[in-house]
Every structure is written in C-alpha cells, then in structure tokens.
C-alpha cells in the first residue's frame, strides 16, 4: 500500500482508495458507512452542549474518521463563538461577511478537533410558521444559494468538510418525521433545489438527507433525489449522510437509495444486516464499494491538504471572532419603521429611558435544538444598553406584567424600548421529550406583548419596538400605533451591544428582509404542522404575493436606514454568456450607510407561467454622505432558464425581459429597463 501524505493529488487519492477497496473486507467497508456515536450520548448532549461525533475510519488502512459537529449559528461545542442565526445573516445580504463567519467556524471546528461541519442549512423558507426558519437564510433560492456557498467556502478553507442540509424540501418541523411532500418536477428543480446545486457547485462535499418524504419516498431512501439528481445530474463526488437516528428506515432502502452513511450510529447499516441484504441480492457489492469509496475519498481529500494555519484551542471564542459576531449582528438588523426619525436616539437629549419586556434580560440566541451554541457570554438587550450608556442616562427596566407600573414608567421616561417576540419555546427544532420548538401556530406576538406595546405606546411617543424572532411576525394589530419597529432577530452573543449601537446611531442599520411579512396569514401558502402529506406549489413568498396581487405588510428586500439613497442611470448590456447591468447609487442623506442593491428579472413576455420577477443578483455597498457609486451586477444567461419537465431540460426563453435594480422588491423602489435574448 502507498503512504498517505500531505499534498497528494486527486489521482494519487483515487489510486489509494482503489487499492484499499481491493483489500478491505466487507465488514471494514461497512464501517466506513456509519457514524460511531452512541444513542445515549446524543440524548445526553441535547441542551448540555454537544461534542464531536466520529465516523469509524480505519486504523488498518490509515483512513482517519470524519468528526462531525453541528451549527449553523456557530460551532455547537461549548465555548464557541455564537453568531446571529442564519436568517439574520441572510438579512445582511453580505456574502463576504458570511464567508468570514464560515472562516471563523472552520477554524473553531478544527480547534475543537472536528473536521465535518453540519451547519450549512439551506432549506427554503416556504412559510413563516416553519420552526427552523431561523436556521436558513430566507425565502428566495438565489439568496439562500449564495449564502450557503459563502459559508461553504469559508468553512472548507480550513480543511473542514461542509454538510449542506436537509436534502430536500424540508420546510415543516413538527411533522418532519412523517410528512410526505408532493411536488411537481418544475417546482422541485426551480424552487426547492437550486440552492443545493449552488453549494455542490461551490464544492460542498457532504450532503445530509432530510427526515421527510418527497413524492412518497423518505429522503434518505430517495433514489431520484440522491442518485438521479445529486450524484448523476449534478455530478456530486462527495458523500451523503443521514439525519440523526430516524433518517434511515431499512438497510436496502438506504443503500439502494444512494445514502452513503448512516448517522449517528449503525442501526440499519450494521454489518450483519448489510451482509444479509447482500446475500439476498437486495443490494449489490458495487453499491457498498461506491459508498465506502466516496467516504474515504472525501476524507482523504481533506486530510491530505496543507492547512493554511495551525488551530490552537485559544482560537475558540477569541476576541477577534467575537468582533465578527458583533459585526454580523449590526449588519443584520432591519429597520422596518422609523416615523419622525425617532431613531437614532440622541443620548445628549435623553435623561431617562425605560426598557420593557421579559426578553430584554434573557440570553436568547435562538432555538435549543441541534443548533444551540453554549457560548462564553451573551449580551442581552438590557445589558447592551447599560454597557453603552454607563451612568450617563438613567435606565429603568420593567418586565411588563404589571399594567399600572408599566403606565407610570412609560409616562415618566424620554424614550421607551420594548423588547418583544419569541424564544426557543415558541419556535425551533422540535424536541418532543423537552417540549420545545416546533412550528408556530400563531404568527402574531403573544397577547400580553401586544397589550404591553399598546399600553406603552399610549403613554410615550418615543416608543421603539424591537422584535426578536426567526421569521415573519404579523404586526397589523399594533403596527400603526408605534412609530418605530426594528427587527433584531436572535442576534447572537454580541446582540445587545449591536442593538445599543444602532439605537444610538453609532451604527446605521442596513439590513433588509430576506422574506415577505404578510398582513394576513391567509395570504400565505397552505401550512399544516401535523400534516401527513402536503403539496408544495410553485409560488410562495414574494412570488406568490406578486402573482396574487396581495399587498404585504413589508416586502421582501425591504429595510430602512438613517440616510437615503437615490438610484440613477440604469444600463444593461448583453454578451454571449451574460447580462451585465449597472446603476448609479448615491447617498443623499447626512449619514454614512450601507445600501443593498437588488437585481430582479421580470418575465412579462414569457410564453409560460413564470413569476412576475425573480431575484438574480445583489450586492451591499458602503456610501459616505453625498458619495455616488457605480454598481455593476452580472447575471449569467443560464440563470434565466426555466425547467421544462417535458424535455427534461433547462431552457432559456428567447424573449424580451425586464431588468429591475433598486433597494427592495417593491415596484416603487426599482428602476427598470429591458433587454432581449
Ligand atoms: C437535526 C440536524 C442535525 C442533527 C445532529 C438532527 O436532529 O435535524 O439538523 O444536524 O440533529 O445534531
């Protein structure tokens, strides 16, 4: 046998794997196809912080094991840096920042001793009730794909394998173990899979299957998804592993379906069971060789690469990493309403202020499922404001349950900040034993918080509502009664500091919504958290609102800042491969700030049923007051294609398209022009 050494090229790795497969016994091959984690360990680790789950590896053949750890809001092993949740990061529309976050995560995974990161969660936010909305980046496949690719780039730079999950159509939590998703071919290819394809193209080397079924077959057994689409159409060379414990239902189902590894331990991929299935002719030797080969090839590819640096434990949760968590929290908050420019508050004019709400004092970084990061510290909203102001202004905290005291405090202060919204009991990964998480039944705030908002707003005109949560919150009942609404998400370990810096104007908020906020839940697609079966249609989010003509409360891509931007001179040019668009953006206000420029393509002249428009490009730029920037965004022609289920191919229509550029998906925020292919 050859030696495994740093710097091996693809061919050498391939030859090594071939040779190993020739010498390995069936038992040794099956060991490559399982995780090594004990079930008790998994349950014990829930909530207490989790460790790394090993694969089996092979000492004899010198194949190191994979060492899995989870995310996405940081590495879930205690002490790690805790970032804002993915949906918040999606609201930053800043893929460079996401790559930096991936970079930090990659370093911390290595410093913890891991080499496989399960936190590239890129399921589509089809409906805001979805309990794990916070773990993904938004409702749009293009946006999700760009973010998933950026996280993958950052993580894999440190020779950590990234796992994109949950493949596929996993957008209901409570019924995740049983629900069957009915979906037509065009919807699957155009809406629910493009972001996975994007991550595979970026080089993401592992895929985790979803628990749910697609078209009657569990995703972990789904030959059509795993073999036809992923491994064949997309030419995916890495390995596929299951979700935890219930992701595989039978030996034959998983292995014929194309699932290479059963996680976190062997239940159906036990040697005895695999051997029997082989003897009965239910699976083939080639399938075993394929699975074991994929695992070994992928691991060798990573362990033989030179590391860009060393990974000391001191890197975990270090100051530099916490600063990136702060930057992410600052860049992701979305200002939804700011009448009379009440924000930023002027600390020289305020003598006393009040902070209301239970959520102001709890460490609320998101759900308590597999993505929970127990970090060194969490700056709560109250702590952040106290840190920022020191003794300069008197701060009164009121939890909000006693109406009389709420009224009297609200009356006597110069500004009132309400911290309201959700926590891990309301939404998140559903863990029945712990009675936490699951899908949301009600998209509004809790009644007591609505009452609190109304009460404070009636007593104080400088009333700022700060929303905490992982997806859309319906606000119709109270939104017209308050002048300021800021979406702050689950903003990670530095969230309270970021909030204070935004409220007092050290930071100009620049985030924009990565989903649509409805006025009425009836405007959304059908959702049933207990469904045995559900149909995912072609339209959801902004494509559904635009097609049906319903007006959202806040549109996809919308967000205010403390300054204003003006768009001018939209130009479009087309060459053989690309559509090249450019626009002038000017900061017309007095404050420096970031603008997120969005590019949409409209399909009015299409011969088939297509969305009114689709996001196809975006960029975030910083502009000083009066500064003007020429912003260029390219769209490859391929990216305009639709999937024709009859010809089973992607087709680019030769028609006139509308190109829109501007600051949100709302018609009034966009300039438009046309081009013809
Ligand atoms: C979740 C996955 C997660 C896994 C391991 C499962 O329950 O669905 O997203 O990666 O646990 O932590």
Short mmCIF file of N, CA, C and O in Angstrom, two decimals, residues 561-630:
data_model
loop_
_atom_site.label_atom_id
_atom_site.label_comp_id
_atom_site.label_asym_id
_atom_site.label_seq_id
_atom_site.Cartn_x
_atom_site.Cartn_y
_atom_site.Cartn_z
N UNK A 561 -32.96 52.93 6.51
CA UNK A 561 -31.70 53.31 7.16
C UNK A 561 -31.86 54.71 7.73
O UNK A 561 -32.91 55.33 7.57
N UNK A 562 -30.80 55.23 8.35
CA UNK A 562 -30.84 56.61 8.87
C UNK A 562 -30.48 57.62 7.79
O UNK A 562 -30.37 58.80 8.04
N UNK A 563 -30.21 57.12 6.57
CA UNK A 563 -29.93 58.04 5.48
C UNK A 563 -30.88 57.71 4.32
O UNK A 563 -31.87 57.00 4.50
N UNK A 564 -30.60 58.23 3.13
CA UNK A 564 -31.45 57.91 1.98
C UNK A 564 -30.57 57.70 0.76
O UNK A 564 -29.47 58.27 0.66
N UNK A 565 -31.03 56.86 -0.15
CA UNK A 565 -30.25 56.55 -1.34
C UNK A 565 -31.07 56.85 -2.59
O UNK A 565 -32.28 56.68 -2.61
N UNK A 566 -30.35 57.29 -3.60
CA UNK A 566 -31.01 57.62 -4.85
C UNK A 566 -30.40 56.79 -5.98
O UNK A 566 -29.18 56.66 -6.06
N UNK A 567 -31.25 56.24 -6.83
CA UNK A 567 -30.78 55.40 -7.94
C UNK A 567 -30.95 56.14 -9.26
O UNK A 567 -31.95 56.82 -9.48
N UNK A 568 -29.99 55.95 -10.15
CA UNK A 568 -29.98 56.66 -11.42
C UNK A 568 -29.29 55.86 -12.50
O UNK A 568 -28.40 55.07 -12.20
N UNK A 569 -29.63 56.19 -13.73
CA UNK A 569 -28.84 55.72 -14.87
C UNK A 569 -28.67 54.19 -14.92
O UNK A 569 -27.56 53.68 -14.95
N UNK A 570 -29.78 53.49 -14.98
CA UNK A 570 -29.74 52.02 -15.10
C UNK A 570 -29.39 51.64 -16.53
O UNK A 570 -30.01 52.13 -17.48
N UNK A 571 -28.37 50.82 -16.68
CA UNK A 571 -27.93 50.40 -18.02
C UNK A 571 -27.87 48.88 -18.08
O UNK A 571 -27.54 48.23 -17.09
N UNK A 572 -28.14 48.35 -19.27
CA UNK A 572 -27.99 46.90 -19.41
C UNK A 572 -27.32 46.57 -20.74
O UNK A 572 -27.53 47.25 -21.74
N UNK A 573 -26.49 45.57 -20.69
CA UNK A 573 -25.74 45.14 -21.86
C UNK A 573 -25.76 43.61 -21.86
O UNK A 573 -25.76 43.00 -20.80
N UNK A 574 -25.76 43.03 -23.05
CA UNK A 574 -25.82 41.57 -23.10
C UNK A 574 -24.68 41.05 -23.97
O UNK A 574 -24.46 41.56 -25.07
N UNK A 575 -23.90 40.09 -23.50
CA UNK A 575 -22.93 39.43 -24.37
C UNK A 575 -23.30 37.96 -24.54
O UNK A 575 -24.41 37.57 -24.17
N UNK A 576 -22.40 37.14 -25.04
CA UNK A 576 -22.76 35.76 -25.35
C UNK A 576 -23.23 34.98 -24.12
O UNK A 576 -24.10 34.13 -24.20
N UNK A 577 -22.60 35.27 -22.99
CA UNK A 577 -22.88 34.47 -21.80
C UNK A 577 -23.69 35.19 -20.73
O UNK A 577 -24.36 34.56 -19.93
N UNK A 578 -23.56 36.52 -20.74
CA UNK A 578 -24.07 37.23 -19.55
C UNK A 578 -24.94 38.44 -19.86
O UNK A 578 -24.82 39.04 -20.93
N UNK A 579 -25.73 38.81 -18.87
CA UNK A 579 -26.42 40.09 -18.87
C UNK A 579 -25.65 40.96 -17.86
O UNK A 579 -25.43 40.54 -16.73
N UNK A 580 -25.20 42.13 -18.33
CA UNK A 580 -24.40 43.00 -17.45
C UNK A 580 -25.20 44.25 -17.14
O UNK A 580 -25.55 45.00 -18.06
N UNK A 581 -25.50 44.46 -15.87
CA UNK A 581 -26.32 45.61 -15.50
C UNK A 581 -25.51 46.56 -14.64
O UNK A 581 -24.64 46.14 -13.89
N UNK A 582 -25.80 47.86 -14.76
CA UNK A 582 -25.13 48.82 -13.88
C UNK A 582 -26.09 49.94 -13.52
O UNK A 582 -27.04 50.23 -14.26
N UNK A 583 -25.82 50.52 -12.37
CA UNK A 583 -26.67 51.62 -11.90
C UNK A 583 -25.82 52.54 -11.02
O UNK A 583 -24.81 52.11 -10.45
N UNK A 584 -26.22 53.81 -10.96
CA UNK A 584 -25.54 54.76 -10.05
C UNK A 584 -26.35 54.84 -8.76
O UNK A 584 -27.56 55.05 -8.81
N UNK A 585 -25.66 54.71 -7.63
CA UNK A 585 -26.36 54.82 -6.34
C UNK A 585 -25.70 55.93 -5.54
O UNK A 585 -24.48 55.95 -5.40
N UNK A 586 -26.52 56.85 -5.05
CA UNK A 586 -25.97 57.98 -4.30
C UNK A 586 -26.56 58.04 -2.89
O UNK A 586 -27.76 57.84 -2.71
N UNK A 587 -25.69 58.31 -1.93
CA UNK A 587 -26.17 58.56 -0.56
C UNK A 587 -26.58 60.02 -0.49
O UNK A 587 -25.74 60.92 -0.52
N UNK A 588 -27.88 60.27 -0.41
CA UNK A 588 -28.38 61.65 -0.45
C UNK A 588 -28.65 62.21 0.95
O UNK A 588 -29.16 63.32 1.09
N UNK A 589 -28.34 61.43 1.97
CA UNK A 589 -28.58 61.92 3.34
C UNK A 589 -27.32 62.44 3.99
O UNK A 589 -26.30 62.67 3.33
N UNK A 590 -27.40 62.60 5.32
CA UNK A 590 -26.26 63.19 6.04
C UNK A 590 -25.43 62.16 6.80
O UNK A 590 -24.47 62.50 7.48
N UNK A 591 -25.85 60.91 6.71
CA UNK A 591 -25.17 59.86 7.48
C UNK A 591 -24.58 58.83 6.54
O UNK A 591 -25.21 58.47 5.56
N UNK A 592 -23.39 58.36 6.87
CA UNK A 592 -22.81 57.26 6.08
C UNK A 592 -23.66 56.01 6.29
O UNK A 592 -24.25 55.83 7.36
N UNK A 593 -23.74 55.17 5.29
CA UNK A 593 -24.56 53.96 5.47
C UNK A 593 -24.33 52.95 4.37
O UNK A 593 -23.64 53.22 3.39
N UNK A 594 -24.90 51.76 4.59
CA UNK A 594 -24.80 50.69 3.59
C UNK A 594 -26.12 50.57 2.84
O UNK A 594 -27.18 50.67 3.45
N UNK A 595 -26.02 50.33 1.54
CA UNK A 595 -27.22 50.05 0.76
C UNK A 595 -27.09 48.67 0.13
O UNK A 595 -26.01 48.28 -0.33
N UNK A 596 -28.20 47.94 0.14
CA UNK A 596 -28.22 46.62 -0.51
C UNK A 596 -28.94 46.78 -1.84
O UNK A 596 -30.14 47.10 -1.88
N UNK A 597 -28.18 46.62 -2.90
CA UNK A 597 -28.73 46.83 -4.25
C UNK A 597 -29.18 45.47 -4.78
O UNK A 597 -28.42 44.51 -4.79
N UNK A 598 -30.43 45.41 -5.18
CA UNK A 598 -31.01 44.14 -5.64
C UNK A 598 -31.32 44.19 -7.12
O UNK A 598 -31.72 45.23 -7.64
N UNK A 599 -31.11 43.07 -7.78
CA UNK A 599 -31.40 42.97 -9.21
C UNK A 599 -32.45 41.88 -9.42
O UNK A 599 -32.27 40.75 -8.95
N UNK A 600 -33.53 42.24 -10.07
CA UNK A 600 -34.60 41.27 -10.36
C UNK A 600 -34.79 41.19 -11.87
O UNK A 600 -34.59 42.18 -12.59
N UNK A 601 -35.20 40.01 -12.33
CA UNK A 601 -35.54 39.85 -13.75
C UNK A 601 -37.04 39.59 -13.84
O UNK A 601 -37.58 38.72 -13.14
N UNK A 602 -37.71 40.34 -14.72
CA UNK A 602 -39.16 40.19 -14.93
C UNK A 602 -39.45 39.40 -16.20
O UNK A 602 -38.71 39.51 -17.18
N UNK A 603 -40.53 38.63 -16.15
CA UNK A 603 -40.82 37.69 -17.25
C UNK A 603 -42.18 37.96 -17.90
O UNK A 603 -42.87 37.03 -18.30
N UNK A 604 -42.57 39.23 -18.03
CA UNK A 604 -43.91 39.54 -18.55
C UNK A 604 -44.19 38.91 -19.90
O UNK A 604 -45.31 38.56 -20.21
N UNK A 605 -43.15 38.79 -20.72
CA UNK A 605 -43.41 38.32 -22.09
C UNK A 605 -43.22 36.81 -22.25
O UNK A 605 -43.22 36.29 -23.36
N UNK A 606 -43.06 36.14 -21.15
CA UNK A 606 -42.85 34.69 -21.22
C UNK A 606 -44.05 33.98 -21.84
O UNK A 606 -45.19 34.41 -21.69
N UNK A 607 -43.78 32.88 -22.50
CA UNK A 607 -44.84 32.08 -23.11
C UNK A 607 -45.42 31.08 -22.10
O UNK A 607 -46.39 30.41 -22.39
N UNK A 608 -44.79 30.99 -20.96
CA UNK A 608 -45.26 30.03 -19.97
C UNK A 608 -45.59 30.76 -18.67
O UNK A 608 -45.34 31.96 -18.56
N UNK A 609 -46.09 30.05 -17.67
CA UNK A 609 -46.39 30.68 -16.39
C UNK A 609 -45.10 30.88 -15.61
O UNK A 609 -44.44 29.90 -15.24
N UNK A 610 -44.71 32.13 -15.40
CA UNK A 610 -43.49 32.41 -14.62
C UNK A 610 -43.79 33.47 -13.58
O UNK A 610 -44.75 34.22 -13.71
N UNK A 611 -42.94 33.58 -12.56
CA UNK A 611 -43.17 34.64 -11.56
C UNK A 611 -43.12 36.03 -12.21
O UNK A 611 -42.56 36.18 -13.30
N UNK A 612 -43.71 37.01 -11.55
CA UNK A 612 -43.63 38.39 -12.06
C UNK A 612 -42.15 38.76 -12.19
O UNK A 612 -41.71 39.26 -13.22
N UNK A 613 -41.40 38.49 -11.14
CA UNK A 613 -39.95 38.72 -11.22
C UNK A 613 -39.23 37.83 -10.20
O UNK A 613 -39.86 37.34 -9.25
N UNK A 614 -37.94 37.66 -10.43
CA UNK A 614 -37.12 36.84 -9.54
C UNK A 614 -35.81 37.54 -9.23
O UNK A 614 -35.20 38.15 -10.12
N UNK A 615 -35.36 37.40 -7.99
CA UNK A 615 -34.05 37.94 -7.60
C UNK A 615 -32.96 37.16 -8.33
O UNK A 615 -32.93 35.94 -8.30
N UNK A 616 -32.06 37.91 -8.98
CA UNK A 616 -30.96 37.24 -9.70
C UNK A 616 -29.60 37.85 -9.40
O UNK A 616 -28.59 37.46 -10.00
N UNK A 617 -29.56 38.84 -8.53
CA UNK A 617 -28.27 39.42 -8.16
C UNK A 617 -28.46 40.40 -7.01
O UNK A 617 -29.56 40.92 -6.82
N UNK A 618 -27.39 40.62 -6.23
CA UNK A 618 -27.45 41.65 -5.17
C UNK A 618 -26.04 41.96 -4.72
O UNK A 618 -25.11 41.17 -4.93
N UNK A 619 -25.89 43.12 -4.13
CA UNK A 619 -24.59 43.47 -3.53
C UNK A 619 -24.82 44.51 -2.44
O UNK A 619 -25.80 45.25 -2.49
N UNK A 620 -23.92 44.53 -1.46
CA UNK A 620 -24.05 45.50 -0.37
C UNK A 620 -22.89 46.48 -0.49
O UNK A 620 -21.74 46.05 -0.53
N UNK A 621 -23.20 47.77 -0.55
CA UNK A 621 -22.11 48.76 -0.68
C UNK A 621 -22.19 49.80 0.44
O UNK A 621 -23.27 50.07 0.96
N UNK A 622 -21.04 50.36 0.77
CA UNK A 622 -20.99 51.40 1.79
C UNK A 622 -20.86 52.75 1.10
O UNK A 622 -20.05 52.91 0.19
N UNK A 623 -21.64 53.74 1.52
CA UNK A 623 -21.58 55.07 0.90
C UNK A 623 -21.51 56.16 1.97
O UNK A 623 -22.36 56.22 2.87
N UNK A 624 -20.52 57.01 1.83
CA UNK A 624 -20.42 58.19 2.70
C UNK A 624 -21.47 59.20 2.23
O UNK A 624 -21.97 59.11 1.11
N UNK A 625 -21.83 60.19 3.07
CA UNK A 625 -22.80 61.20 2.61
C UNK A 625 -22.35 61.82 1.28
O UNK A 625 -21.16 62.11 1.10
N UNK A 626 -23.27 61.94 0.35
CA UNK A 626 -23.01 62.51 -0.98
C UNK A 626 -22.20 61.63 -1.91
O UNK A 626 -21.97 62.00 -3.06
N UNK A 627 -21.73 60.51 -1.42
CA UNK A 627 -20.93 59.64 -2.29
C UNK A 627 -21.82 58.94 -3.31
O UNK A 627 -22.96 58.54 -3.01
N UNK A 628 -21.28 58.78 -4.50
CA UNK A 628 -22.00 58.16 -5.60
C UNK A 628 -21.19 56.95 -6.04
O UNK A 628 -19.99 57.06 -6.23
N UNK A 629 -21.84 55.79 -6.19
CA UNK A 629 -21.08 54.63 -6.68
C UNK A 629 -21.74 54.05 -7.90
O UNK A 629 -22.97 54.00 -7.99
N UNK A 630 -20.89 53.58 -8.81
CA UNK A 630 -21.35 52.91 -10.00
C UNK A 630 -21.34 51.42 -9.66
O UNK A 630 -20.29 50.85 -9.43
#
